[in-house]
Amino acid sequence: MYDIIIIGAGPAGLSAGIYASRLGAKTLILEKLNPGGQITLSSEIENYPGVCEVKSGLELMMCWPEQAKKFGAEIKSEEVKEIVPSSQLQVPKWKITTHKSEYTAKAVIVATGATPKKAGFEGEIEYTGKGVSYCAVCDGFFYKDKIVAVIGGGDTALEEALYLSKIAKKVYLIHRRDKFRAAPITQKKVLNTPNIEIIYNENVKKVYGNQFVEGIILSSNKEIKVDGVFVFVGMKVNNELVKDLAKLNEWGEVKVNLNMQTSLKGLYAAGDIRENAVKQVVAAAGDGAVAAINALKYIEKGE
């Protein structure tokens, strides 16, 4: 039996693993993908306190898994299928079932984060991987000196448009409203980038092509020739494991108190999955630390 099982190895999960294991807890981190989380897809990191030379999210997260292991945490590449709370078992423990095995713990921290939302235009699914992408840092190099479109109006959309502007010949930035939601400094950078053309009050209605994307049709029926489409229209909370266990808000985010404890004792939520998360690495890391410390206090009380 583990003291704490952490589900998810993004900034929140790895931070929880570092704190829990360093405080002496027998800790297991389960992650179905590579450790690091969504931030590894970010092309630019400039606001993580104390880290001034990091160029990307991938670089920032590179040492976190090893740091957790250094203090004794185990990290396994397994997808969690089910969480069974102690209230449904004969002994006070949690049962975690993965696609490979079964584990038990005294407390559980869920840090499964969020995944990119689909924009919903015709051809989006069909052309995913064939010109439609959700990660500029992953796929941007395919579009050197080509024409691309970026869909969205938040910080991520504008940051990725700026990243792509350094690779592509031209970037169309398409937003359904008449103003952006991104930080003013980011908007200023976009407005001052010559090869970014902003298209307000439009949606992408359809993407078309043969084997690969060749163009898009906007809601006004205007047609634009592009080689690639990058979608940044928000995130979907990955709450499938806890939606029937803990209380959620209207957006599907897990409700927690200041200790990161959910409505179910012994179950904690940290990072982008929890209510009112600000979707920043530094905040997710703080969540993980808070969740780990309070999970250990819960265990020590023997509740």
PDB file of C-alpha atoms in Angstrom:
ATOM      1  CA  MET A   1       0.000   0.000   0.000  1.00  0.00           C
ATOM      2  CA  TYR A   2       1.137   3.512  -0.819  1.00  0.00           C
ATOM      3  CA  ASP A   3       0.591   6.500   1.414  1.00  0.00           C
ATOM      4  CA  ILE A   4      -0.311   8.736  -1.531  1.00  0.00           C
ATOM      5  CA  ILE A   5      -1.117   7.987  -5.143  1.00  0.00           C
ATOM      6  CA  ILE A   6      -0.979  10.942  -7.518  1.00  0.00           C
ATOM      7  CA  ILE A   7      -2.772  10.728 -10.844  1.00  0.00           C
ATOM      8  CA  GLY A   8      -1.172  12.959 -13.452  1.00  0.00           C
ATOM      9  CA  ALA A   9       2.429  14.077 -13.925  1.00  0.00           C
ATOM     10  CA  GLY A  10       2.105  17.689 -14.993  1.00  0.00           C
ATOM     11  CA  PRO A  11       3.355  20.565 -12.804  1.00  0.00           C
ATOM     12  CA  ALA A  12       0.710  19.909 -10.117  1.00  0.00           C
ATOM     13  CA  GLY A  13       1.242  16.147  -9.979  1.00  0.00           C
ATOM     14  CA  LEU A  14       5.030  16.274 -10.035  1.00  0.00           C
ATOM     15  CA  SER A  15       5.112  19.043  -7.437  1.00  0.00           C
ATOM     16  CA  ALA A  16       2.830  16.923  -5.222  1.00  0.00           C
ATOM     17  CA  GLY A  17       5.163  13.974  -5.771  1.00  0.00           C
ATOM     18  CA  ILE A  18       8.231  16.003  -4.816  1.00  0.00           C
ATOM     19  CA  TYR A  19       6.643  17.300  -1.624  1.00  0.00           C
ATOM     20  CA  ALA A  20       4.979  14.050  -0.565  1.00  0.00           C
ATOM     21  CA  SER A  21       8.071  11.888  -1.073  1.00  0.00           C
ATOM     22  CA  ARG A  22      10.426  14.438   0.467  1.00  0.00           C
ATOM     23  CA  LEU A  23       8.233  14.431   3.580  1.00  0.00           C
ATOM     24  CA  GLY A  24       8.642  10.671   3.814  1.00  0.00           C
ATOM     25  CA  ALA A  25       5.425   9.408   2.230  1.00  0.00           C
ATOM     26  CA  LYS A  26       5.503   6.295   0.081  1.00  0.00           C
ATOM     27  CA  THR A  27       4.409   7.914  -3.161  1.00  0.00           C
ATOM     28  CA  LEU A  28       3.309   6.675  -6.568  1.00  0.00           C
ATOM     29  CA  ILE A  29       2.706   8.942  -9.577  1.00  0.00           C
ATOM     30  CA  LEU A  30       0.653   7.479 -12.422  1.00  0.00           C
ATOM     31  CA  GLU A  31       0.724   9.139 -15.856  1.00  0.00           C
ATOM     32  CA  LYS A  32      -0.638   7.743 -19.121  1.00  0.00           C
ATOM     33  CA  LEU A  33       1.498  10.060 -21.287  1.00  0.00           C
ATOM     34  CA  ASN A  34       4.980  11.494 -20.880  1.00  0.00           C
ATOM     35  CA  PRO A  35       5.587  13.442 -17.631  1.00  0.00           C
ATOM     36  CA  GLY A  36       5.433  17.221 -17.886  1.00  0.00           C
ATOM     37  CA  GLY A  37       1.834  17.993 -18.798  1.00  0.00           C
ATOM     38  CA  GLN A  38       0.391  20.542 -21.233  1.00  0.00           C
ATOM     39  CA  ILE A  39       3.086  23.106 -20.490  1.00  0.00           C
ATOM     40  CA  THR A  40       5.599  21.005 -22.429  1.00  0.00           C
ATOM     41  CA  LEU A  41       3.722  22.083 -25.561  1.00  0.00           C
ATOM     42  CA  SER A  42       4.339  25.766 -24.860  1.00  0.00           C
ATOM     43  CA  SER A  43       6.956  27.429 -27.035  1.00  0.00           C
ATOM     44  CA  GLU A  44       7.824  30.210 -24.610  1.00  0.00           C
ATOM     45  CA  ILE A  45       8.181  30.532 -20.828  1.00  0.00           C
ATOM     46  CA  GLU A  46       9.043  33.968 -19.475  1.00  0.00           C
ATOM     47  CA  ASN A  47       7.066  34.368 -16.251  1.00  0.00           C
ATOM     48  CA  TYR A  48       8.077  31.410 -14.049  1.00  0.00           C
ATOM     49  CA  PRO A  49       9.636  33.115 -11.004  1.00  0.00           C
ATOM     50  CA  GLY A  50      13.365  32.604 -10.575  1.00  0.00           C
ATOM     51  CA  VAL A  51      13.815  30.846 -13.923  1.00  0.00           C
ATOM     52  CA  CYS A  52      15.166  33.375 -16.392  1.00  0.00           C
ATOM     53  CA  GLU A  53      16.917  31.387 -19.108  1.00  0.00           C
ATOM     54  CA  VAL A  54      14.383  28.661 -19.958  1.00  0.00           C
ATOM     55  CA  LYS A  55      13.231  28.811 -23.580  1.00  0.00           C
ATOM     56  CA  SER A  56      10.266  26.418 -23.562  1.00  0.00           C
ATOM     57  CA  GLY A  57       7.820  24.512 -21.385  1.00  0.00           C
ATOM     58  CA  LEU A  58       9.573  21.259 -22.242  1.00  0.00           C
ATOM     59  CA  GLU A  59      12.873  22.626 -20.989  1.00  0.00           C
ATOM     60  CA  LEU A  60      11.259  23.927 -17.789  1.00  0.00           C
ATOM     61  CA  MET A  61       9.745  20.543 -16.919  1.00  0.00           C
ATOM     62  CA  MET A  62      12.740  18.423 -17.879  1.00  0.00           C
ATOM     63  CA  CYS A  63      14.144  17.859 -14.370  1.00  0.00           C
ATOM     64  CA  TRP A  64      10.891  17.645 -12.384  1.00  0.00           C
ATOM     65  CA  PRO A  65      10.375  13.854 -12.747  1.00  0.00           C
ATOM     66  CA  GLU A  66      13.977  13.164 -11.685  1.00  0.00           C
ATOM     67  CA  GLN A  67      13.576  15.493  -8.721  1.00  0.00           C
ATOM     68  CA  ALA A  68      10.537  13.512  -7.563  1.00  0.00           C
ATOM     69  CA  LYS A  69      12.395  10.220  -8.026  1.00  0.00           C
ATOM     70  CA  LYS A  70      15.368  11.600  -6.091  1.00  0.00           C
ATOM     71  CA  PHE A  71      13.189  11.798  -2.979  1.00  0.00           C
ATOM     72  CA  GLY A  72      11.778   8.301  -3.501  1.00  0.00           C
ATOM     73  CA  ALA A  73       8.631   8.793  -5.569  1.00  0.00           C
ATOM     74  CA  GLU A  74       7.811   6.112  -8.136  1.00  0.00           C
ATOM     75  CA  ILE A  75       6.554   7.173 -11.565  1.00  0.00           C
ATOM     76  CA  LYS A  76       4.749   4.634 -13.725  1.00  0.00           C
ATOM     77  CA  SER A  77       3.385   5.021 -17.262  1.00  0.00           C
ATOM     78  CA  GLU A  78      -0.101   3.650 -16.688  1.00  0.00           C
ATOM     79  CA  GLU A  79      -3.578   4.947 -17.498  1.00  0.00           C
ATOM     80  CA  VAL A  80      -5.925   5.020 -14.525  1.00  0.00           C
ATOM     81  CA  LYS A  81      -9.316   3.500 -15.279  1.00  0.00           C
ATOM     82  CA  GLU A  82     -11.082   3.765 -11.933  1.00  0.00           C
ATOM     83  CA  ILE A  83     -10.818   5.235  -8.449  1.00  0.00           C
ATOM     84  CA  VAL A  84     -12.710   3.355  -5.724  1.00  0.00           C
ATOM     85  CA  PRO A  85     -12.983   5.329  -2.458  1.00  0.00           C
ATOM     86  CA  SER A  86     -12.417   3.855   0.988  1.00  0.00           C
ATOM     87  CA  SER A  87     -16.125   4.231   1.803  1.00  0.00           C
ATOM     88  CA  GLN A  88     -16.856   1.456  -0.696  1.00  0.00           C
ATOM     89  CA  LEU A  89     -14.175  -0.893   0.644  1.00  0.00           C
ATOM     90  CA  GLN A  90     -13.902  -2.999   3.801  1.00  0.00           C
ATOM     91  CA  VAL A  91     -10.683  -1.333   4.942  1.00  0.00           C
ATOM     92  CA  PRO A  92      -9.799   2.387   5.039  1.00  0.00           C
ATOM     93  CA  LYS A  93      -7.885   2.684   1.776  1.00  0.00           C
ATOM     94  CA  TRP A  94      -8.368   3.776  -1.826  1.00  0.00           C
ATOM     95  CA  LYS A  95      -8.177   1.379  -4.751  1.00  0.00           C
ATOM     96  CA  ILE A  96      -6.744   2.613  -8.023  1.00  0.00           C
ATOM     97  CA  THR A  97      -7.168   0.434 -11.105  1.00  0.00           C
ATOM     98  CA  THR A  98      -5.034   1.026 -14.196  1.00  0.00           C
ATOM     99  CA  HIS A  99      -4.924  -0.720 -17.560  1.00  0.00           C
ATOM    100  CA  LYS A 100      -2.043  -2.812 -16.161  1.00  0.00           C
ATOM    101  CA  SER A 101      -2.497  -3.264 -12.433  1.00  0.00           C
ATOM    102  CA  GLU A 102      -4.250  -2.382  -9.175  1.00  0.00           C
ATOM    103  CA  TYR A 103      -2.912  -0.247  -6.328  1.00  0.00           C
ATOM    104  CA  THR A 104      -4.068   0.917  -2.914  1.00  0.00           C
ATOM    105  CA  ALA A 105      -3.367   4.147  -1.043  1.00  0.00           C
ATOM    106  CA  LYS A 106      -4.351   6.057   2.073  1.00  0.00           C
ATOM    107  CA  ALA A 107      -5.014   9.244   0.081  1.00  0.00           C
ATOM    108  CA  VAL A 108      -5.301  10.233  -3.579  1.00  0.00           C
ATOM    109  CA  ILE A 109      -4.347  13.431  -5.400  1.00  0.00           C
ATOM    110  CA  VAL A 110      -5.919  13.931  -8.830  1.00  0.00           C
ATOM    111  CA  ALA A 111      -3.916  16.219 -11.106  1.00  0.00           C
ATOM    112  CA  THR A 112      -5.171  15.168 -14.520  1.00  0.00           C
ATOM    113  CA  GLY A 113      -5.339  18.718 -15.894  1.00  0.00           C
ATOM    114  CA  ALA A 114      -7.151  19.616 -19.083  1.00  0.00           C
ATOM    115  CA  THR A 115      -6.898  18.973 -22.844  1.00  0.00           C
ATOM    116  CA  PRO A 116      -7.420  21.287 -25.838  1.00  0.00           C
ATOM    117  CA  LYS A 117     -11.002  21.819 -27.003  1.00  0.00           C
ATOM    118  CA  LYS A 118     -12.047  21.292 -30.594  1.00  0.00           C
ATOM    119  CA  ALA A 119     -13.212  24.351 -32.525  1.00  0.00           C
ATOM    120  CA  GLY A 120     -16.009  22.407 -34.231  1.00  0.00           C
ATOM    121  CA  PHE A 121     -15.478  23.306 -37.873  1.00  0.00           C
ATOM    122  CA  GLU A 122     -16.127  20.879 -40.719  1.00  0.00           C
ATOM    123  CA  GLY A 123     -13.102  18.735 -41.473  1.00  0.00           C
ATOM    124  CA  GLU A 124     -11.426  19.362 -38.102  1.00  0.00           C
ATOM    125  CA  ILE A 125     -11.271  15.705 -37.087  1.00  0.00           C
ATOM    126  CA  GLU A 126     -10.580  14.448 -40.601  1.00  0.00           C
ATOM    127  CA  TYR A 127      -7.563  16.718 -41.042  1.00  0.00           C
ATOM    128  CA  THR A 128      -6.105  16.446 -37.545  1.00  0.00           C
ATOM    129  CA  GLY A 129      -2.490  15.483 -38.113  1.00  0.00           C
ATOM    130  CA  LYS A 130      -2.856  16.432 -41.775  1.00  0.00           C
ATOM    131  CA  GLY A 131      -2.719  20.178 -41.364  1.00  0.00           C
ATOM    132  CA  VAL A 132      -4.895  20.717 -38.284  1.00  0.00           C
ATOM    133  CA  SER A 133      -2.875  20.918 -35.077  1.00  0.00           C
ATOM    134  CA  TYR A 134      -3.261  21.889 -31.415  1.00  0.00           C
ATOM    135  CA  CYS A 135       0.439  22.387 -30.727  1.00  0.00           C
ATOM    136  CA  ALA A 136       2.553  24.976 -32.507  1.00  0.00           C
ATOM    137  CA  VAL A 137       5.806  23.941 -30.846  1.00  0.00           C
ATOM    138  CA  CYS A 138       5.189  20.324 -31.904  1.00  0.00           C
ATOM    139  CA  ASP A 139       4.235  20.961 -35.520  1.00  0.00           C
ATOM    140  CA  GLY A 140       5.367  24.472 -36.352  1.00  0.00           C
ATOM    141  CA  PHE A 141       8.574  23.385 -38.074  1.00  0.00           C
ATOM    142  CA  PHE A 142       6.475  21.714 -40.805  1.00  0.00           C
ATOM    143  CA  TYR A 143       5.315  25.175 -41.910  1.00  0.00           C
ATOM    144  CA  LYS A 144       8.578  26.994 -42.535  1.00  0.00           C
ATOM    145  CA  ASP A 145       7.931  29.763 -45.088  1.00  0.00           C
ATOM    146  CA  LYS A 146       4.314  28.619 -45.501  1.00  0.00           C
ATOM    147  CA  ILE A 147       0.938  30.179 -44.648  1.00  0.00           C
ATOM    148  CA  VAL A 148      -0.973  29.155 -41.520  1.00  0.00           C
ATOM    149  CA  ALA A 149      -4.089  30.160 -39.618  1.00  0.00           C
ATOM    150  CA  VAL A 150      -4.411  30.357 -35.829  1.00  0.00           C
ATOM    151  CA  ILE A 151      -7.880  30.170 -34.272  1.00  0.00           C
ATOM    152  CA  GLY A 152      -8.490  31.774 -30.879  1.00  0.00           C
ATOM    153  CA  GLY A 153      -8.285  34.974 -28.891  1.00  0.00           C
ATOM    154  CA  GLY A 154      -6.726  34.096 -25.546  1.00  0.00           C
ATOM    155  CA  ASP A 155      -3.140  34.140 -24.303  1.00  0.00           C
ATOM    156  CA  THR A 156      -2.277  30.753 -25.761  1.00  0.00           C
ATOM    157  CA  ALA A 157      -3.606  31.597 -29.237  1.00  0.00           C
ATOM    158  CA  LEU A 158      -1.675  34.860 -29.418  1.00  0.00           C
ATOM    159  CA  GLU A 159       1.522  33.385 -27.964  1.00  0.00           C
ATOM    160  CA  GLU A 160       1.443  30.546 -30.467  1.00  0.00           C
ATOM    161  CA  ALA A 161       0.699  32.973 -33.321  1.00  0.00           C
ATOM    162  CA  LEU A 162       3.848  34.867 -32.315  1.00  0.00           C
ATOM    163  CA  TYR A 163       5.826  31.630 -32.243  1.00  0.00           C
ATOM    164  CA  LEU A 164       4.551  30.628 -35.679  1.00  0.00           C
ATOM    165  CA  SER A 165       5.290  34.096 -37.079  1.00  0.00           C
ATOM    166  CA  LYS A 166       8.996  33.297 -36.673  1.00  0.00           C
ATOM    167  CA  ILE A 167       8.632  30.176 -38.818  1.00  0.00           C
ATOM    168  CA  ALA A 168       5.796  30.738 -41.285  1.00  0.00           C
ATOM    169  CA  LYS A 169       5.704  33.286 -44.091  1.00  0.00           C
ATOM    170  CA  LYS A 170       2.282  34.537 -42.955  1.00  0.00           C
ATOM    171  CA  VAL A 171      -0.040  33.913 -40.017  1.00  0.00           C
ATOM    172  CA  TYR A 172      -3.772  34.647 -40.070  1.00  0.00           C
ATOM    173  CA  LEU A 173      -5.071  35.111 -36.518  1.00  0.00           C
ATOM    174  CA  ILE A 174      -8.823  34.455 -36.549  1.00  0.00           C
ATOM    175  CA  HIS A 175     -11.005  35.432 -33.599  1.00  0.00           C
ATOM    176  CA  ARG A 176     -14.770  35.206 -33.281  1.00  0.00           C
ATOM    177  CA  ARG A 177     -15.043  38.465 -31.310  1.00  0.00           C
ATOM    178  CA  ASP A 178     -13.959  42.056 -31.933  1.00  0.00           C
ATOM    179  CA  LYS A 179     -11.248  42.055 -29.259  1.00  0.00           C
ATOM    180  CA  PHE A 180      -8.840  39.613 -27.658  1.00  0.00           C
ATOM    181  CA  ARG A 181      -8.858  38.205 -24.122  1.00  0.00           C
ATOM    182  CA  ALA A 182      -5.065  37.905 -23.972  1.00  0.00           C
ATOM    183  CA  ALA A 183      -2.755  39.973 -21.780  1.00  0.00           C
ATOM    184  CA  PRO A 184      -2.173  43.519 -23.108  1.00  0.00           C
ATOM    185  CA  ILE A 185       1.575  42.952 -23.534  1.00  0.00           C
ATOM    186  CA  THR A 186       0.904  39.897 -25.714  1.00  0.00           C
ATOM    187  CA  GLN A 187      -1.658  41.772 -27.795  1.00  0.00           C
ATOM    188  CA  LYS A 188       0.865  44.564 -28.365  1.00  0.00           C
ATOM    189  CA  LYS A 189       3.459  42.071 -29.607  1.00  0.00           C
ATOM    190  CA  VAL A 190       0.941  40.584 -32.050  1.00  0.00           C
ATOM    191  CA  LEU A 191      -0.143  43.963 -33.363  1.00  0.00           C
ATOM    192  CA  ASN A 192       3.501  44.864 -33.970  1.00  0.00           C
ATOM    193  CA  THR A 193       4.339  41.674 -35.865  1.00  0.00           C
ATOM    194  CA  PRO A 194       4.219  42.428 -39.616  1.00  0.00           C
ATOM    195  CA  ASN A 195       3.433  38.924 -40.883  1.00  0.00           C
ATOM    196  CA  ILE A 196       0.442  38.388 -38.562  1.00  0.00           C
ATOM    197  CA  GLU A 197      -2.884  39.442 -40.089  1.00  0.00           C
ATOM    198  CA  ILE A 198      -5.792  39.649 -37.634  1.00  0.00           C
ATOM    199  CA  ILE A 199      -9.301  38.698 -38.717  1.00  0.00           C
ATOM    200  CA  TYR A 200     -11.947  39.701 -36.155  1.00  0.00           C
ATOM    201  CA  ASN A 201     -15.597  38.601 -35.907  1.00  0.00           C
ATOM    202  CA  GLU A 202     -15.130  35.427 -37.917  1.00  0.00           C
ATOM    203  CA  ASN A 203     -15.245  31.686 -37.314  1.00  0.00           C
ATOM    204  CA  VAL A 204     -13.686  28.970 -39.419  1.00  0.00           C
ATOM    205  CA  LYS A 205     -16.594  27.128 -40.989  1.00  0.00           C
ATOM    206  CA  LYS A 206     -14.680  24.508 -42.922  1.00  0.00           C
ATOM    207  CA  VAL A 207     -11.195  23.266 -43.695  1.00  0.00           C
ATOM    208  CA  TYR A 208     -10.589  21.608 -47.033  1.00  0.00           C
ATOM    209  CA  GLY A 209      -7.859  19.934 -49.044  1.00  0.00           C
ATOM    210  CA  ASN A 210      -6.819  16.623 -50.561  1.00  0.00           C
ATOM    211  CA  GLN A 211      -4.387  14.593 -48.492  1.00  0.00           C
ATOM    212  CA  PHE A 212      -3.474  17.690 -46.472  1.00  0.00           C
ATOM    213  CA  VAL A 213      -5.073  21.042 -45.649  1.00  0.00           C
ATOM    214  CA  GLU A 214      -5.136  23.491 -48.533  1.00  0.00           C
ATOM    215  CA  GLY A 215      -7.449  26.190 -47.243  1.00  0.00           C
ATOM    216  CA  ILE A 216     -10.259  27.341 -44.965  1.00  0.00           C
ATOM    217  CA  ILE A 217     -13.708  28.846 -45.442  1.00  0.00           C
ATOM    218  CA  LEU A 218     -14.831  31.437 -42.898  1.00  0.00           C
ATOM    219  CA  SER A 219     -18.347  32.028 -41.585  1.00  0.00           C
ATOM    220  CA  SER A 220     -18.676  34.910 -44.069  1.00  0.00           C
ATOM    221  CA  ASN A 221     -17.865  32.380 -46.837  1.00  0.00           C
ATOM    222  CA  LYS A 222     -14.542  34.091 -47.468  1.00  0.00           C
ATOM    223  CA  GLU A 223     -11.957  31.555 -48.617  1.00  0.00           C
ATOM    224  CA  ILE A 224      -8.313  31.710 -47.545  1.00  0.00           C
ATOM    225  CA  LYS A 225      -5.532  29.496 -48.832  1.00  0.00           C
ATOM    226  CA  VAL A 226      -3.485  28.104 -45.929  1.00  0.00           C
ATOM    227  CA  ASP A 227      -1.154  25.160 -45.429  1.00  0.00           C
ATOM    228  CA  GLY A 228      -2.023  24.577 -41.781  1.00  0.00           C
ATOM    229  CA  VAL A 229      -4.563  25.432 -39.078  1.00  0.00           C
ATOM    230  CA  PHE A 230      -3.678  25.724 -35.384  1.00  0.00           C
ATOM    231  CA  VAL A 231      -6.561  25.610 -32.895  1.00  0.00           C
ATOM    232  CA  PHE A 232      -6.371  27.274 -29.462  1.00  0.00           C
ATOM    233  CA  VAL A 233      -9.948  27.770 -28.212  1.00  0.00           C
ATOM    234  CA  GLY A 234      -9.733  26.634 -24.614  1.00  0.00           C
ATOM    235  CA  MET A 235      -9.347  23.487 -22.593  1.00  0.00           C
ATOM    236  CA  LYS A 236     -11.574  20.580 -21.499  1.00  0.00           C
ATOM    237  CA  VAL A 237     -11.250  19.556 -17.852  1.00  0.00           C
ATOM    238  CA  ASN A 238     -10.168  15.922 -17.508  1.00  0.00           C
ATOM    239  CA  ASN A 239     -12.618  15.066 -14.738  1.00  0.00           C
ATOM    240  CA  GLU A 240     -13.765  11.609 -15.888  1.00  0.00           C
ATOM    241  CA  LEU A 241     -12.212   9.780 -12.924  1.00  0.00           C
ATOM    242  CA  VAL A 242     -13.805  11.963 -10.248  1.00  0.00           C
ATOM    243  CA  LYS A 243     -17.030  13.331 -11.750  1.00  0.00           C
ATOM    244  CA  ASP A 244     -19.097  10.765  -9.819  1.00  0.00           C
ATOM    245  CA  LEU A 245     -17.031  11.020  -6.620  1.00  0.00           C
ATOM    246  CA  ALA A 246     -16.525  14.720  -5.904  1.00  0.00           C
ATOM    247  CA  LYS A 247     -18.600  17.865  -6.326  1.00  0.00           C
ATOM    248  CA  LEU A 248     -18.014  19.791  -9.556  1.00  0.00           C
ATOM    249  CA  ASN A 249     -18.926  23.318 -10.612  1.00  0.00           C
ATOM    250  CA  GLU A 250     -20.944  24.182 -13.716  1.00  0.00           C
ATOM    251  CA  TRP A 251     -17.838  23.937 -15.942  1.00  0.00           C
ATOM    252  CA  GLY A 252     -16.914  20.486 -14.684  1.00  0.00           C
ATOM    253  CA  GLU A 253     -14.077  21.706 -12.489  1.00  0.00           C
ATOM    254  CA  VAL A 254     -13.585  19.964  -9.143  1.00  0.00           C
ATOM    255  CA  LYS A 255     -14.607  21.977  -6.109  1.00  0.00           C
ATOM    256  CA  VAL A 256     -11.856  22.166  -3.463  1.00  0.00           C
ATOM    257  CA  ASN A 257     -11.156  24.068  -0.255  1.00  0.00           C
ATOM    258  CA  LEU A 258      -7.945  25.943   0.516  1.00  0.00           C
ATOM    259  CA  ASN A 259      -6.286  22.622   1.379  1.00  0.00           C
ATOM    260  CA  MET A 260      -7.079  21.274  -2.129  1.00  0.00           C
ATOM    261  CA  GLN A 261      -9.406  18.764  -0.481  1.00  0.00           C
ATOM    262  CA  THR A 262     -12.481  17.795  -2.488  1.00  0.00           C
ATOM    263  CA  SER A 263     -15.916  17.097  -1.061  1.00  0.00           C
ATOM    264  CA  LEU A 264     -14.707  13.547  -0.328  1.00  0.00           C
ATOM    265  CA  LYS A 265     -12.203  13.133   2.519  1.00  0.00           C
ATOM    266  CA  GLY A 266      -8.915  11.683   1.411  1.00  0.00           C
ATOM    267  CA  LEU A 267      -9.359  12.875  -2.178  1.00  0.00           C
ATOM    268  CA  TYR A 268      -7.501  15.979  -3.326  1.00  0.00           C
ATOM    269  CA  ALA A 269      -7.455  17.864  -6.635  1.00  0.00           C
ATOM    270  CA  ALA A 270      -4.655  20.114  -7.871  1.00  0.00           C
ATOM    271  CA  GLY A 271      -3.862  22.148 -10.967  1.00  0.00           C
ATOM    272  CA  ASP A 272      -6.094  22.856 -13.945  1.00  0.00           C
ATOM    273  CA  ILE A 273      -8.701  20.285 -12.908  1.00  0.00           C
ATOM    274  CA  ARG A 274      -9.740  22.245  -9.836  1.00  0.00           C
ATOM    275  CA  GLU A 275     -12.165  25.135  -9.507  1.00  0.00           C
ATOM    276  CA  ASN A 276     -10.820  28.646 -10.102  1.00  0.00           C
ATOM    277  CA  ALA A 277      -7.431  27.433 -11.357  1.00  0.00           C
ATOM    278  CA  VAL A 278      -5.594  30.268 -13.078  1.00  0.00           C
ATOM    279  CA  LYS A 279      -4.013  27.881 -15.615  1.00  0.00           C
ATOM    280  CA  GLN A 280      -0.434  28.874 -14.818  1.00  0.00           C
ATOM    281  CA  VAL A 281       2.500  26.547 -14.080  1.00  0.00           C
ATOM    282  CA  VAL A 282       3.502  28.359 -10.903  1.00  0.00           C
ATOM    283  CA  ALA A 283      -0.048  28.084  -9.522  1.00  0.00           C
ATOM    284  CA  ALA A 284      -0.348  24.392 -10.446  1.00  0.00           C
ATOM    285  CA  ALA A 285       2.954  23.675  -8.711  1.00  0.00           C
ATOM    286  CA  GLY A 286       1.689  25.481  -5.622  1.00  0.00           C
ATOM    287  CA  ASP A 287      -1.527  23.448  -5.721  1.00  0.00           C
ATOM    288  CA  GLY A 288       0.487  20.235  -5.803  1.00  0.00           C
ATOM    289  CA  ALA A 289       2.548  21.229  -2.790  1.00  0.00           C
ATOM    290  CA  VAL A 290      -0.567  22.235  -0.824  1.00  0.00           C
ATOM    291  CA  ALA A 291      -2.379  19.012  -1.728  1.00  0.00           C
ATOM    292  CA  ALA A 292       0.571  16.816  -0.730  1.00  0.00           C
ATOM    293  CA  ILE A 293       1.144  18.521   2.611  1.00  0.00           C
ATOM    294  CA  ASN A 294      -2.529  18.352   3.551  1.00  0.00           C
ATOM    295  CA  ALA A 295      -2.940  14.773   2.334  1.00  0.00           C
ATOM    296  CA  LEU A 296      -0.144  13.790   4.723  1.00  0.00           C
ATOM    297  CA  LYS A 297      -1.854  15.657   7.576  1.00  0.00           C
ATOM    298  CA  TYR A 298      -5.034  13.730   6.746  1.00  0.00           C
ATOM    299  CA  ILE A 299      -3.144  10.422   6.861  1.00  0.00           C
ATOM    300  CA  GLU A 300      -1.460  11.300  10.154  1.00  0.00           C
ATOM    301  CA  LYS A 301      -4.851  11.986  11.732  1.00  0.00           C
ATOM    302  CA  GLY A 302      -5.956   8.531  10.640  1.00  0.00           C
ATOM    303  CA  GLU A 303      -9.366   9.730   9.498  1.00  0.00           C
TER     304      GLU A 303
END
